[in-house]
Each structure stands twice: as structure tokens, then as C-alpha cells.
Coordinates of C-alpha atoms in Angstrom, one line a residue:
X1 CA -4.9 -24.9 5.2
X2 CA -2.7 -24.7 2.4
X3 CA -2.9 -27.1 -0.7
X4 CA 0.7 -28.2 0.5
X5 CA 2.5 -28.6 3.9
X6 CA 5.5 -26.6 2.0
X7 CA 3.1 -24.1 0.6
X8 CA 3.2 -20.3 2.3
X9 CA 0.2 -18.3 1.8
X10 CA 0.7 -14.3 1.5
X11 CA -2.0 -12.4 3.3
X12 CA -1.4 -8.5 2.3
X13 CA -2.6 -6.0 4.8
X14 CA -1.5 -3.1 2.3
X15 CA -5.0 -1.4 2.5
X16 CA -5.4 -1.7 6.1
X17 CA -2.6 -1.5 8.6
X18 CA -0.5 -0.3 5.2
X19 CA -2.9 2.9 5.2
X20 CA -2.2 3.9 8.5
X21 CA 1.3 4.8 7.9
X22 CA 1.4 8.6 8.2
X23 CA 1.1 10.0 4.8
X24 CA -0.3 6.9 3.8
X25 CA -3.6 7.3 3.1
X26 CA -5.4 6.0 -0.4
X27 CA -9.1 7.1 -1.7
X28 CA -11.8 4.4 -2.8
X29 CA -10.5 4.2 -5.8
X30 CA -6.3 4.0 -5.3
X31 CA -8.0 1.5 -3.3
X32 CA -9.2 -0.7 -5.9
X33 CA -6.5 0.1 -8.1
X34 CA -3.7 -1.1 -5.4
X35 CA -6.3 -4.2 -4.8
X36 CA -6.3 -5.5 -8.5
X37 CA -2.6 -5.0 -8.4
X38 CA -2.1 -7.4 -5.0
X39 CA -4.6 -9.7 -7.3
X40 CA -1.6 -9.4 -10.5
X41 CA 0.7 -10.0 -7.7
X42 CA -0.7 -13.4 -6.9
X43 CA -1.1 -12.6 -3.0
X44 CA -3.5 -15.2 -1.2
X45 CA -5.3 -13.0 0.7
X46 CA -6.0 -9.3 0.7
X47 CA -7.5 -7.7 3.9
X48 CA -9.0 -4.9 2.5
X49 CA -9.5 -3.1 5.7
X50 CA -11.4 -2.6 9.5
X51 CA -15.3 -2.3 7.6
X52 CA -16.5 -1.2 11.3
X53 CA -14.3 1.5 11.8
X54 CA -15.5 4.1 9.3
X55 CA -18.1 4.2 6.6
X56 CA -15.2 5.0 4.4
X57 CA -13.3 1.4 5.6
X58 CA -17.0 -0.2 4.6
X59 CA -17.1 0.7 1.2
X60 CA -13.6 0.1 0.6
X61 CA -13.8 -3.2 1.8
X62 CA -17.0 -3.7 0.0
X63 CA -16.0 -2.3 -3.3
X64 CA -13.1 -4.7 -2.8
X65 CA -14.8 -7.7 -2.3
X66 CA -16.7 -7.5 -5.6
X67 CA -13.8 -6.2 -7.9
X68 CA -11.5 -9.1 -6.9
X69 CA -12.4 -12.5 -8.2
X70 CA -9.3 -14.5 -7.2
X71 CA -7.8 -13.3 -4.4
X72 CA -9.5 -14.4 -0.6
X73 CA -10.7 -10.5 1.0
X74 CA -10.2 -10.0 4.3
X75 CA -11.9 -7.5 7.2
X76 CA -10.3 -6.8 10.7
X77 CA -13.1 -6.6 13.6
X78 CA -12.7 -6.8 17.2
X79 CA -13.9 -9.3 19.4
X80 CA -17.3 -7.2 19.1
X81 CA -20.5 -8.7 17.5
X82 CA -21.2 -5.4 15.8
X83 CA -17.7 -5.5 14.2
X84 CA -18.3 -8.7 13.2
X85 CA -21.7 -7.7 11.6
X86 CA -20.5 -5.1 10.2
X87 CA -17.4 -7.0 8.3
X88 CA -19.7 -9.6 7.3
X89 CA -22.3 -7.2 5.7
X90 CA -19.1 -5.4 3.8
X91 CA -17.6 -8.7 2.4
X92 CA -21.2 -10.5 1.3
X93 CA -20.3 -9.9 -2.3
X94 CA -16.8 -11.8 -2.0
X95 CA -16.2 -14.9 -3.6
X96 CA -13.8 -15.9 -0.8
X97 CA -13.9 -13.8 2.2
X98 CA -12.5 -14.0 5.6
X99 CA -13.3 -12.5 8.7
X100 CA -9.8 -11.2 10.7
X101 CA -10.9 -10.8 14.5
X102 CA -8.7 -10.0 17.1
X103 CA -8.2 -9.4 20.8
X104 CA -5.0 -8.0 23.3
X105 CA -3.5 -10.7 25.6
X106 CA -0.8 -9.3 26.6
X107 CA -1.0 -8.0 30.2
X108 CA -0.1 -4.6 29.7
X109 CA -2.6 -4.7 26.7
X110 CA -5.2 -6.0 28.7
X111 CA -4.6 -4.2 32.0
X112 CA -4.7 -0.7 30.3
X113 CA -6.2 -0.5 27.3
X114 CA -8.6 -3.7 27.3
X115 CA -9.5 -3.2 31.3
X116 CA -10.1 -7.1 30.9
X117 CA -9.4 -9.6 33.0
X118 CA -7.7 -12.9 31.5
X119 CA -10.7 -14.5 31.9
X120 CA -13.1 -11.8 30.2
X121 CA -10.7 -12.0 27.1
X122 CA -11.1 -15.9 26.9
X123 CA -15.1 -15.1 27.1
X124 CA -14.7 -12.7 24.3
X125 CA -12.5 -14.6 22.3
X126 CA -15.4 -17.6 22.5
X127 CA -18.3 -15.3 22.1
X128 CA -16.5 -13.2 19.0
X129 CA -15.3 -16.4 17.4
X130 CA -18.3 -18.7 17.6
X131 CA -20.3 -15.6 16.2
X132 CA -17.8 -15.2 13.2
X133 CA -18.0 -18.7 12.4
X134 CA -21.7 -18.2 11.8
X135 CA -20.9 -15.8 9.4
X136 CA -18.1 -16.9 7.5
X137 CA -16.8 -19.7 6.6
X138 CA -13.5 -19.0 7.3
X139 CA -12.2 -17.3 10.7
X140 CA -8.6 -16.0 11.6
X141 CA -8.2 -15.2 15.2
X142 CA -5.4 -12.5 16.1
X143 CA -3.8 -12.7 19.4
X144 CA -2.8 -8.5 19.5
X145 CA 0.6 -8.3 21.2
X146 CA 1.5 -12.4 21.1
X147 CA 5.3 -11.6 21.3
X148 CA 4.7 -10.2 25.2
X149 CA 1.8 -12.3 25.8
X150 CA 2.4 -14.9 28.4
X151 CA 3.3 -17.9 26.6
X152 CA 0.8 -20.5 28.4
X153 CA -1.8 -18.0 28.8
X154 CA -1.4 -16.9 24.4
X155 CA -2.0 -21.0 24.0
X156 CA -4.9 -21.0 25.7
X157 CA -6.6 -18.0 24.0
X158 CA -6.0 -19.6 21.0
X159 CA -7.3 -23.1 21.8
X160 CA -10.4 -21.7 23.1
X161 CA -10.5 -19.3 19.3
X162 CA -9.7 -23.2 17.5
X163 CA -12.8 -24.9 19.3
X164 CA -15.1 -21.6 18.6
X165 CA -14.2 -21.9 14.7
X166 CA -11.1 -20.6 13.8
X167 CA -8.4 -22.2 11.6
X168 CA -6.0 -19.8 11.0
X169 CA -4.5 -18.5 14.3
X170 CA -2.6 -15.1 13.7
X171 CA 0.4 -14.4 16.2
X172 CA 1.6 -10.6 16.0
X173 CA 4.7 -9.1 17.1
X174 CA 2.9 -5.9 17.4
X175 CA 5.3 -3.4 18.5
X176 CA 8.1 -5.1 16.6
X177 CA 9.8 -6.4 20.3
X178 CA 10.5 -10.0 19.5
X179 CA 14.1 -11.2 18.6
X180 CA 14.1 -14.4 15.3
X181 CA 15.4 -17.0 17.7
X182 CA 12.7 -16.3 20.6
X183 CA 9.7 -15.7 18.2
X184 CA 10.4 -18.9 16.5
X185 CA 10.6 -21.2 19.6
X186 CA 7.0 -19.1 20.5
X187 CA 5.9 -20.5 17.2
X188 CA 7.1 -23.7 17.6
X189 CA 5.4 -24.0 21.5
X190 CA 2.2 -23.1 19.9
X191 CA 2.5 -25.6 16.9
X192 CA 3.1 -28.3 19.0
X193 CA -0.2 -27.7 21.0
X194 CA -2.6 -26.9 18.1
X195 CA -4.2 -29.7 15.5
X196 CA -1.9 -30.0 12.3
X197 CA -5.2 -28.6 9.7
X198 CA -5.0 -25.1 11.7
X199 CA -2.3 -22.8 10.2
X200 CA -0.4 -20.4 12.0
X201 CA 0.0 -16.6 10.6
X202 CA 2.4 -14.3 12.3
X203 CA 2.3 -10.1 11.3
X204 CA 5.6 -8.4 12.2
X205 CA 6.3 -5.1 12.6
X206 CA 9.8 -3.2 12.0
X207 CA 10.6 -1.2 15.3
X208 CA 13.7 -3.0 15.6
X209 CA 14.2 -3.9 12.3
X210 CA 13.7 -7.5 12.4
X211 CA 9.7 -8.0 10.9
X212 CA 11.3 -9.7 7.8
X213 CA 14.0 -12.1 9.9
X214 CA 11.1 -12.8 12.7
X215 CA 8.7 -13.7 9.8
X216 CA 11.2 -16.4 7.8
X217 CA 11.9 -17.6 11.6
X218 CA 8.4 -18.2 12.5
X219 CA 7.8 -19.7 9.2
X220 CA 11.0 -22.1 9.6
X221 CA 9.8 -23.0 13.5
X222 CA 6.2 -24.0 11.5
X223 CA 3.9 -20.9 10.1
X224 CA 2.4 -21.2 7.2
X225 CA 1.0 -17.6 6.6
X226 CA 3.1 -14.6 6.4
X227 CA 1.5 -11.1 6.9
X228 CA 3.1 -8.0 5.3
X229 CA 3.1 -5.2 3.1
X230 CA 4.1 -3.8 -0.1
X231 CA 7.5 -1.6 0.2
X232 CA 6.7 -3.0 4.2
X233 CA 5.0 0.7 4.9
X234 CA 2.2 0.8 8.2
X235 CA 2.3 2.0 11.3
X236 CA 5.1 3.4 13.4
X237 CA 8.1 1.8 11.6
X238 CA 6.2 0.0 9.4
X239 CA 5.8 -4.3 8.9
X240 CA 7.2 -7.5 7.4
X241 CA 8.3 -6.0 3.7
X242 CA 6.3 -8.2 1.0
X243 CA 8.8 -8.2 -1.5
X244 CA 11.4 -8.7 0.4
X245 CA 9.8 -11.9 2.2
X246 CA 8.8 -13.2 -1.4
X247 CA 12.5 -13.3 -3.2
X248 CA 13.9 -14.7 0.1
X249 CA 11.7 -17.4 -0.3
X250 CA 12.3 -17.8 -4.1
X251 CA 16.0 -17.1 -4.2
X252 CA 16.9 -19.2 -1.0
X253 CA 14.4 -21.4 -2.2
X254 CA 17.3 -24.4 -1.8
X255 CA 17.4 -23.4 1.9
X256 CA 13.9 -22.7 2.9
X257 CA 12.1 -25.5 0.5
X258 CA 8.8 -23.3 0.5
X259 CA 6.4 -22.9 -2.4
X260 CA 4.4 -19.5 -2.8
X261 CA 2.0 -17.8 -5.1
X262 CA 3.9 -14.7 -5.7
X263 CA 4.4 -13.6 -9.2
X264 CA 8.0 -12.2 -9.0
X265 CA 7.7 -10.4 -11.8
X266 CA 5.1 -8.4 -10.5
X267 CA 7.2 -7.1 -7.4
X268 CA 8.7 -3.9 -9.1
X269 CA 5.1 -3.0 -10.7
X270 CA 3.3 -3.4 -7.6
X271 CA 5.8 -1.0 -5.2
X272 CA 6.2 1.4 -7.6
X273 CA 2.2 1.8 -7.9
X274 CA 2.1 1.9 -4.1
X275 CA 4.6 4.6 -4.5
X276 CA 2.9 6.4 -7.0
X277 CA -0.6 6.4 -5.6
X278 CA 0.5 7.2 -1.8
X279 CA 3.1 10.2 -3.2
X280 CA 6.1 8.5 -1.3
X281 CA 9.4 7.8 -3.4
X282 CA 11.4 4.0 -2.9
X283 CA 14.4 5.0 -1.3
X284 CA 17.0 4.3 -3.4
X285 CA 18.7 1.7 -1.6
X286 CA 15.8 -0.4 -0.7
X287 CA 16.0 -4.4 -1.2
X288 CA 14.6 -5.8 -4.0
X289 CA 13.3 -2.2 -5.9
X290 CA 15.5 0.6 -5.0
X291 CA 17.4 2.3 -8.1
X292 CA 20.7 0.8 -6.2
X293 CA 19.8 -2.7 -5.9
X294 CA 21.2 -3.4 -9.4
X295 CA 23.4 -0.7 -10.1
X296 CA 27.4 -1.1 -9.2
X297 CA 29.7 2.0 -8.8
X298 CA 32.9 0.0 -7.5
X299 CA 35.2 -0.9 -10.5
X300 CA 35.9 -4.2 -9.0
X301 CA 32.4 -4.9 -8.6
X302 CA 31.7 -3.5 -12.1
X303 CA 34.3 -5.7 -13.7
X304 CA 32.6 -9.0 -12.0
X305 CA 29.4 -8.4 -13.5
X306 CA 30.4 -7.8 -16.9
X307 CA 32.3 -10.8 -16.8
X308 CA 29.2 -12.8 -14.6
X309 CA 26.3 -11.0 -13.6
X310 CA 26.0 -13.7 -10.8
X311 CA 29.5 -12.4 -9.4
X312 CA 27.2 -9.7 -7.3
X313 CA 23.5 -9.7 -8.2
X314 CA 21.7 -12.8 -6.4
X315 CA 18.8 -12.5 -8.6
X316 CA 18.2 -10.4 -12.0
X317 CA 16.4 -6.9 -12.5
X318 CA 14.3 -8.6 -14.9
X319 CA 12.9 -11.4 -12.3
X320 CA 11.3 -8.5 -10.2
X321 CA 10.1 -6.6 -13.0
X322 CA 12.8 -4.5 -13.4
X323 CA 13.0 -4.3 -17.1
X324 CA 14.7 -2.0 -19.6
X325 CA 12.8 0.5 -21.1
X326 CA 12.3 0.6 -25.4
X327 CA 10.6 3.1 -27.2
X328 CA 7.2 1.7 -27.9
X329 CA 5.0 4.8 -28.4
X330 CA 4.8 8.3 -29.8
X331 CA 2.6 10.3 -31.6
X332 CA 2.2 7.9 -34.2
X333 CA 1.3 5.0 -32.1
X334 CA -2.7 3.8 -32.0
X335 CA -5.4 2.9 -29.7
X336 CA -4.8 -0.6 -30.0
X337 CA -1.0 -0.3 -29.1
X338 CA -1.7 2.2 -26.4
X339 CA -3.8 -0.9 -25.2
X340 CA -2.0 -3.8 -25.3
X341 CA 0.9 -1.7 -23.7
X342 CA -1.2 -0.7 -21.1
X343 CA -2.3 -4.7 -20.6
X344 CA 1.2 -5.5 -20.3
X345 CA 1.7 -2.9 -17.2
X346 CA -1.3 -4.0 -15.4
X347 CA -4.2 -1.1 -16.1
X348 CA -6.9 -2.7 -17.7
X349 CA -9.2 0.3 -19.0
X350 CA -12.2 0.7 -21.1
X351 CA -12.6 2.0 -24.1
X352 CA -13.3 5.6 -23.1
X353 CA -10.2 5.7 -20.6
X354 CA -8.3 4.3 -23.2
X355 CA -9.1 7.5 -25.2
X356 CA -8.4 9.7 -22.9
X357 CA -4.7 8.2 -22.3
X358 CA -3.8 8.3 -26.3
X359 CA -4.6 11.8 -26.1
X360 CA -2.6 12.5 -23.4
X361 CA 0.4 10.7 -25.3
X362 CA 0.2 12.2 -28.1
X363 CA 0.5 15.7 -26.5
X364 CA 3.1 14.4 -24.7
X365 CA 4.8 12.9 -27.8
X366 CA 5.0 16.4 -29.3
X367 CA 7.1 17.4 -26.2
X368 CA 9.3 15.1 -25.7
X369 CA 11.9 12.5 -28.2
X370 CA 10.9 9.5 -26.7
X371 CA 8.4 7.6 -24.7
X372 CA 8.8 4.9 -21.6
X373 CA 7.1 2.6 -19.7
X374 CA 7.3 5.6 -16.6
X375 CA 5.9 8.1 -18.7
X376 CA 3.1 6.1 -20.0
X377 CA 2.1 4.9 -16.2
X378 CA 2.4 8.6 -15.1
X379 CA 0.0 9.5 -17.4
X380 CA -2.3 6.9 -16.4
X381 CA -1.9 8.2 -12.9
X382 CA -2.4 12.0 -13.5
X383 CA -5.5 11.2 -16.5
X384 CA -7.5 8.2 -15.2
X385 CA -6.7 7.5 -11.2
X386 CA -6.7 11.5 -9.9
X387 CA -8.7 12.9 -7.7
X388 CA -11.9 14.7 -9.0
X389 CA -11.2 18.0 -9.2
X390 CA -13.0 20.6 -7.0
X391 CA -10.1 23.1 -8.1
X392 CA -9.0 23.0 -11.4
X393 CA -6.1 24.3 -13.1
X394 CA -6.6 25.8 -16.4
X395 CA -3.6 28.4 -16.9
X396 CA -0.6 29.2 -14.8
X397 CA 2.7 31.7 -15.7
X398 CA 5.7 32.1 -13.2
X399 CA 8.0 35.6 -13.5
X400 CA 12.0 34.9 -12.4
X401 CA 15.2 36.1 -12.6
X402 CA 18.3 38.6 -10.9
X403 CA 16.3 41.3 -11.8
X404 CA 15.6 42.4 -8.4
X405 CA 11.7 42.2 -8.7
X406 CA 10.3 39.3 -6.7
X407 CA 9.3 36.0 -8.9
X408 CA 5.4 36.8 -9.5
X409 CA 3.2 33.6 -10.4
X410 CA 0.0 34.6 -12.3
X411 CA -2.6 31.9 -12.8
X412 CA -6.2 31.1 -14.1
X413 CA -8.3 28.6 -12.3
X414 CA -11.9 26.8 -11.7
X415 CA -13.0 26.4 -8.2
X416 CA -16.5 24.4 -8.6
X417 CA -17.2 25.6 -12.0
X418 CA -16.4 29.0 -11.4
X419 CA -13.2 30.8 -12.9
X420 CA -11.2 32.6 -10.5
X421 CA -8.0 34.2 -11.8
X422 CA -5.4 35.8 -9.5
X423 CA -1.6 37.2 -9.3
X424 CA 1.0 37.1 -6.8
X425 CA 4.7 37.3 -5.6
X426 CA 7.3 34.8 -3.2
X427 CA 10.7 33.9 -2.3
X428 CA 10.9 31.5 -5.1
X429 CA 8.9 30.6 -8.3
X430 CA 7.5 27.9 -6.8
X431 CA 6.6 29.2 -3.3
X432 CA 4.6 32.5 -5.5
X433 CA 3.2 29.8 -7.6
X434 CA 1.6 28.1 -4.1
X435 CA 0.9 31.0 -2.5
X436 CA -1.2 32.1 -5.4
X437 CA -3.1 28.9 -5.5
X438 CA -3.8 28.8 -1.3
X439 CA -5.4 32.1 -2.2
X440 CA -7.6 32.2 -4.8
X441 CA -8.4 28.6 -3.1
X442 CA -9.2 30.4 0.1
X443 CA -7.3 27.7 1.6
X444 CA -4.3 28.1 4.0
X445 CA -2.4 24.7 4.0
X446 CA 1.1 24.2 5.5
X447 CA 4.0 22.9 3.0
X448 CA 5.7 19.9 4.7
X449 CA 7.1 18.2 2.0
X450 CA 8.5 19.2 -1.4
X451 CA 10.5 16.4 -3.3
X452 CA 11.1 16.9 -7.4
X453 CA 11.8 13.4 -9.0
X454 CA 13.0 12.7 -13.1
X455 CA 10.7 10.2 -14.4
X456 CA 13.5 9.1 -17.4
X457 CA 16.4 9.9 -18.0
X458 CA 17.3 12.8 -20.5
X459 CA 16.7 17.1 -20.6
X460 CA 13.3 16.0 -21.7
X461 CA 12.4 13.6 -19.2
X462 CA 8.9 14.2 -17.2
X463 CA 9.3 15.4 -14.0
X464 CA 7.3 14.4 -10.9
X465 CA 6.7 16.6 -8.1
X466 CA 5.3 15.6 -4.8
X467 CA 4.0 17.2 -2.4
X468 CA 2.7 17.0 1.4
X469 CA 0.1 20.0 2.6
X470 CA -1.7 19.3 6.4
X471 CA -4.4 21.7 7.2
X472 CA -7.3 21.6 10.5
X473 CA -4.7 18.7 11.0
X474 CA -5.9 16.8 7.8
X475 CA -3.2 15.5 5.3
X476 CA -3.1 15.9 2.0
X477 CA -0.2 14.0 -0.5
X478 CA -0.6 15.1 -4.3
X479 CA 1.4 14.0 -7.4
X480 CA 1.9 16.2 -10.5
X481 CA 3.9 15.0 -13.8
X482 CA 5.1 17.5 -16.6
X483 CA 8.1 17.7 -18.6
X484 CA 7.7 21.7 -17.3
X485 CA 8.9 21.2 -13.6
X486 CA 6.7 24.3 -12.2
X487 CA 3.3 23.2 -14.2
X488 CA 4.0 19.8 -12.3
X489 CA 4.2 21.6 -9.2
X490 CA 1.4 23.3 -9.5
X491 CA -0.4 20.3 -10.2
X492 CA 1.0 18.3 -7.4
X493 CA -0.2 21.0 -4.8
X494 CA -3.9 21.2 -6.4
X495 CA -4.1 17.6 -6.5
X496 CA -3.0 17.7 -2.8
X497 CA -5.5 20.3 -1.9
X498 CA -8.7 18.5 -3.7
X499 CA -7.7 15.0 -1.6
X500 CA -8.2 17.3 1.5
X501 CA -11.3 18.7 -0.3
X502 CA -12.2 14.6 -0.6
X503 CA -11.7 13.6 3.1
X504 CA -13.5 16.8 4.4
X505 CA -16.3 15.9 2.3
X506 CA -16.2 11.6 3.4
X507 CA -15.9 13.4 7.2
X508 CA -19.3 15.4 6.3
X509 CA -21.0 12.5 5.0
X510 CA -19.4 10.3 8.2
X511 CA -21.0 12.7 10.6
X512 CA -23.8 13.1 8.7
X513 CA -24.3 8.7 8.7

């Protein structure tokens, strides 16, 4: 229960219903790295994924669950005492853990995918529970599908889930069906049935566009945990956006009266980490982060903020991290500034890491006038958080021009170890510069996404590239930065093709388990 009855508790499911957004997918250690950043973010509770689901899922959530200290970890299992087991097993290292289990009850749910009666799900729920409760000492119950549950029947589940052990009682509008007005007065039907000390969670998602509005109703009507996601990404059309529930809580704070642990300042940092790790840019006119949220075209809109900011920004850039950027490195800088910058972003790395990154700004330094907070953090990205590399770029050089002779891409690369060097020609510099790759690779992805992105401002400014390759129906997102916009291509599309090399190689070792 929380410390107060005004008191809302976050519970992020980022690294588990987050990650099955399309595209979405993070490795072990994005994992961590998105975890510690949740932690910085001050969420309550992480749910760090479904431990029984994959031996990928069970070292994630275990990794998890010994890397965060302050932050309760979270693992999803069905009403299934091996799922249970399983979650329990993953999350023994955890200071706080909880086990997350869940069952359908709606009747469509339960008719065609459970092939359970009513009463076999109550049985389940009681058997499941009572188990998890021997396990953990604390137990949410999830009642998949609540918002088309019968009402009556939804109560009852979760009466028999409070007297088997559980005191958080999730209610999920799962496919994103419920309208604010009816999912509150569900809400506030169940809180009048339930003891005070249990607290009622609700998870949203956004088919219709209403997972933030059906969140801050349920909480209104008497929820007390809110369930979402960073930049609200997950599956279908995503969930309840984080971010955006935390700053209507804090900026209508007169209206709602509702404490939280959310760090606002840590809102900007946190999405833009998410976007950098999972290769998918924040659309520009997304609440809270998007590069429009504080900028003003209109002249009558510019002439109000210059006179009051508060004319037409409800809350500040600065009070969701959103700072502006000051030359603070180059190739002068040290280790110990390189550091404490990097402290003041969020990465805390050792010694050795810390190394590595001075290097890289250095070079960097050489290249370009000045240095910001994006270019430091995409150097962190591409130096310290990349993907092993099972193909290695060591050379590249791209041909182009009106000349009439197709643009030829000539490159030098290491595939295991062993140098392989190789020439070819395209419509494009960039499509010869992949085509090249995909065959001294001996791999024959399929391009579906190619987005270039300025870091900075300014001539010299890093560029990003970001690319999606699927191939044997496995997808692969990589991320290249260089102030040379094809060498950052080229390293977008091998990074891409060495996370494919990564899951084909977790898939092996799955199969193998």
C-alpha cells in the first residue's frame, strides 16, 4: 500500500510489454541500461519482464533484479505453478521483488483462448495465487481483459486473488476498449467491494487513444498504481504514456492532489535513451519531449512568451530535462570532466569505459567546433552499449557523381576475425554502400527503414542514421553516429546485422536449453 492514501505508485512495464512493440526489441544489456535509467527516474516498480517465457526473459529479469537496488522488480507469470517458479527463481537476488500473475476473464478471453470455464479460472486464480504468496512476499493479480469482463463476475476473481494473497489487484483495459467515464465507475464498483489496505493498479492500452485519460480516471474513481511506459511504446498501439501521466499529475497537481515519486527532470533523459537504444525517433510533436513541445512558430504566440513564458508553455523545458546545451568538452577536456559530465547524464562507468569515451571525444573534437550533451551520449551509445561485433567495419569509400558511372562503394571489413574486403556498385551511395556489406556478410537482409537524423545543430553536427533490416523474419534495428553521414550509415546497417547475428545466436542457445 502506499506510504500515503494520496500517494501514486509508477509501476513501469518498459522491459516487458514495452519490448513487444514491433521494432522494439532491447539486448541484456540495453536492458540494464534502460533499467538503471527507470531507477534515475524514480519509478516504483520495474517489471522487468515474463522470466518463463524465454531463457532470454530469465536472465533479463535476473540480471535486473541484482543491478537495481531501489526500485521494487517485477516478473509477469500466468496462473501456472511453473511460471510462478520460474519468476521466483529469476527475481531471488532482488531486494524487493514482486511476482505479476495474471489470468483472462473476460468471456471471449476465456471461451477462446483460455477454453476455461468461469469456474476453472476462479480455481486457477486460487491455486496460482496461494502458490505466489509462498514465494513472494508481495503478489499482484492481473485480471487480462477487465474492461470487457463481466463486472460482478471481475469482482469475484479478484476477491478470491485478495483471500489467496494478493494486495495489489491489476485491472487492464487490454485492447484499449474502455471509454474514462465507464472505466472509472468499473474502478470505483470494485473499490467499494475490496478492503481499503489492497490497492488497485489499472494498465491501459492506446487503441483508441485514451490509455493516458482512462488511467487519470481510474486513479480519480480510487487507483492507486498506474501502469505505463516510457514514450507509451508496446503492443499494437502501444500503453498509458509515462511521461505524460507524470507531468499531469505534477502540473495539475492543484486538481488531482496526488503525490508521486517521479523525478521530472529525469523525463527527457529517460525517452530519449529509450529512443536511442530501440533505434525509433520521438516524433516531433509528442507531449512532454517532442522538439515542438516548446518551440512556437506563430508570431502571436512568439510575442506572449517573450513577454511571459507562462502565456503558452504550462510547464518549462528545463522541468523535463530539456536543458540548453553549453560547450563543456573538446579535445582539451580530461578524464575527470569527461566523468563528472557523464554523472550528470546518467551513465555511470568505470574507469576503463571512461577511457574509452575520452578517446572517442577527442577524435571527435578534432572534427568538429563544438561539443553537446547529444554528441557526448551518442558516443556513449556507439562506444560502450553496442552490440559485440561479429562484423566489423574497419574501412569504407563510396564513388558519386553525374558522371554517368554508377556510385561504387569499396570497403574493408572483419567477419569473426577474418578480413574480408570487397567492391560494388547501386542506385545510390548508400544503397552500393549496403549492398556491399550484405555481401561480403553473406547475408541478404531486406531494408525497411532508412531515417537520417542531425544530432546538433550546425554543418558539423553528428549525424545519426537508423536503420531497420528483417531477415528469416528476424528484426534487426541498428544506430550509427558520424559527423560523415555515409560512415554513419554504414555503421547503422552493421550494427543492425550483428543484433540479428545476437538473436540467432540466443535462438541457438534457446533450442539448445
Amino acid at each position: 500500500m502506499p506510504a500515503s492514501p494520496n500517494r501514486v505508485l509508477f509501476f513501469d512495464t518498459t522491459l516487458r510489454d514495452g519490448e513487444q512493440s514491433p521494432g522494439a526489441t532491447m539486448s541484456l544489456s540495453e536492458k540494464i541500461r534502460m533499467a538503471q535509467q527507470l531507477e534515475l527516474l524514480g519509478v516504483d516498480i520495474i517489471e522487468a519482464g515474463f522470466a518463463a517465457s524465454s531463457a532470454g526473459d530469465f536472465e533479463c529479469v535476473s540480471t535486473v533484479a541484482r543491478e537495481i537496488t531501489k526500485a521494487r522488480i517485477a516478473s509477469l507469470c500466468r496462473t501456472v505453478i511453473a511460471d510462478i517458479d520460474r519468476s521466483a527463481e529469476a527475481l531471488r537476488h532482488a531486494k524487493q521483488s514482486r511476482l505479476h500473475v495474471f489470468i483472462a476473464t473476460s468471456p471471449l478471453h476465456m471461451e477462446y483462448k483460455l477454453k476455461m470455464t468461469p469456474d476453472q479460472v476462479l480455481r486457477a486464480t486460487d491455486d496460482a495465487v496461494r502458490h505466489a504468496a509462498r514465494c513472494a512476499g508481495d503478489v499482484e493479480f492481473s485480471c487480462e481483459d477487465a474492461s470487457r469482463s463481466d463486472l460482478d463476475f471481475m469482482v469475484q476473481v479478484c476477491k478470491v486473488a485478495i483471500d489467496a494473497g494478493a494486495r495489489t489487484l491489476n485491472i487492464p483495459d487490454t485492447v484499449g476498449y474502455a471509454m474514462p467515464e465507464e472505466f472509472a465507475a468499473r474502478i470505483a464498483y470494485l473499490k467499494e467491494r475490496i478492503p481499503d489496505d489492497v490497492v488497485i493498479s489499472v494498465h491501459c492500452h492506446n487503441d483508441l487513444g485514451m490509455a493516458v485519460a482512462n488511467t487519470l480516471a481510474a486513479l480519480r474513481a480510487g487507483a492507486r498504481q498506474a501502469e505505463a511506459t516510457v514514450a507509451g511504446i508496446g503492443e499494437r498501439a502501444g500503453n498509458a504514456s509515462l511521461e505524460e501521466l507524470a507531468m499531469c499529475l505534477t502540473v495539475r497537481k492543484p486538481y488531482y492532489g496526488y503525490e508521486h515519486a517521479i523525478k521530472t527532470d529525469q523525463i527527457y533523459p529517460t525517452v530519449r535513451t529509450l529512443s536511442r537504444i530501440i533505434g525509433q525517433p520521438i516524433p516531433l510533436n509528442k507531449p512532454i519531449v517532442g522538439a515542438n513541445a516548446f518551440a512556437h512558430e506563430s508570431g502571436i504566440h512568439q510575442a506572449g512568451v517573450l513577454a511571459n513564458p507562462e502565456t503558452y508553455e504550462i510547464m518549462t523545458p528545463e522541468s523535463v530535462g530539456i536543458a540548453s546545451n553549453n560547450l563543456v568538452l573538446g579535445k582539451h577536456s580530461g578524464k575527470n570532466a569527461v566523468k563528472t559530465k557523464l554523472e550528470g547524464m546518467g551513465y555511470h562507468l568505470d574507469a576503463a569505459q571512461v577511457d574509452t569515451v575520452l578517446g572517442a571525444v577527442k577524435s571527435l573534437a578534432d572534427k568538429k567546433k563544438e561539443l553537446y550533451d547529444e554528441d557526448l551520449e551518442a558516443l556513449v551509445l556507439e562506444e560502450i552499449y553496442r552490440i559485440p561485433d561479429k562484423y566489423r567495419l574497419v574501412h569504407i569509400g563510396v564513388q558519386s557523381g553525374d558522371t554517368g558511372v554508377p556510385p561504387c562503394a569499396m570497403l574493408v571489413m572483419e567477419i569473426d576475425g577474418v578480413r574480408r574486403e570487397h567492391a560494388g556498385f547501386g542506385v545510390g551511395p548508400v544503397d552500393a554502400l549496403f549492398s556491399a556489406i550484405a555481401t561480403v556478410t553473406g547475408r541478404k537482409p531486406k531494408l525497411e527503414q532508412y531515417a537520417v537524423n542531425a544530432i546538433t545543430g550546425g554543418t558539423d553536427a553528428l549525424g545519426e542514421v537508423t536503420v531497420r533490416i528483417s531477415e528469416d523474419g528476424a528484426v534487426g534495428v541498428g544506430r550509427g553516429s558520424h559527423p560523415d553521414i555515409i560512415n554513419a550509415s554504414a555503421r547503422a546497417y552493421v550494427n543492425a546485422l550483428n543484433r540479428l547475428a545476437k538473436k540467432r545466436e540466443e535462438i541457438s542457445r534457446e533450442q539448445e536449453a
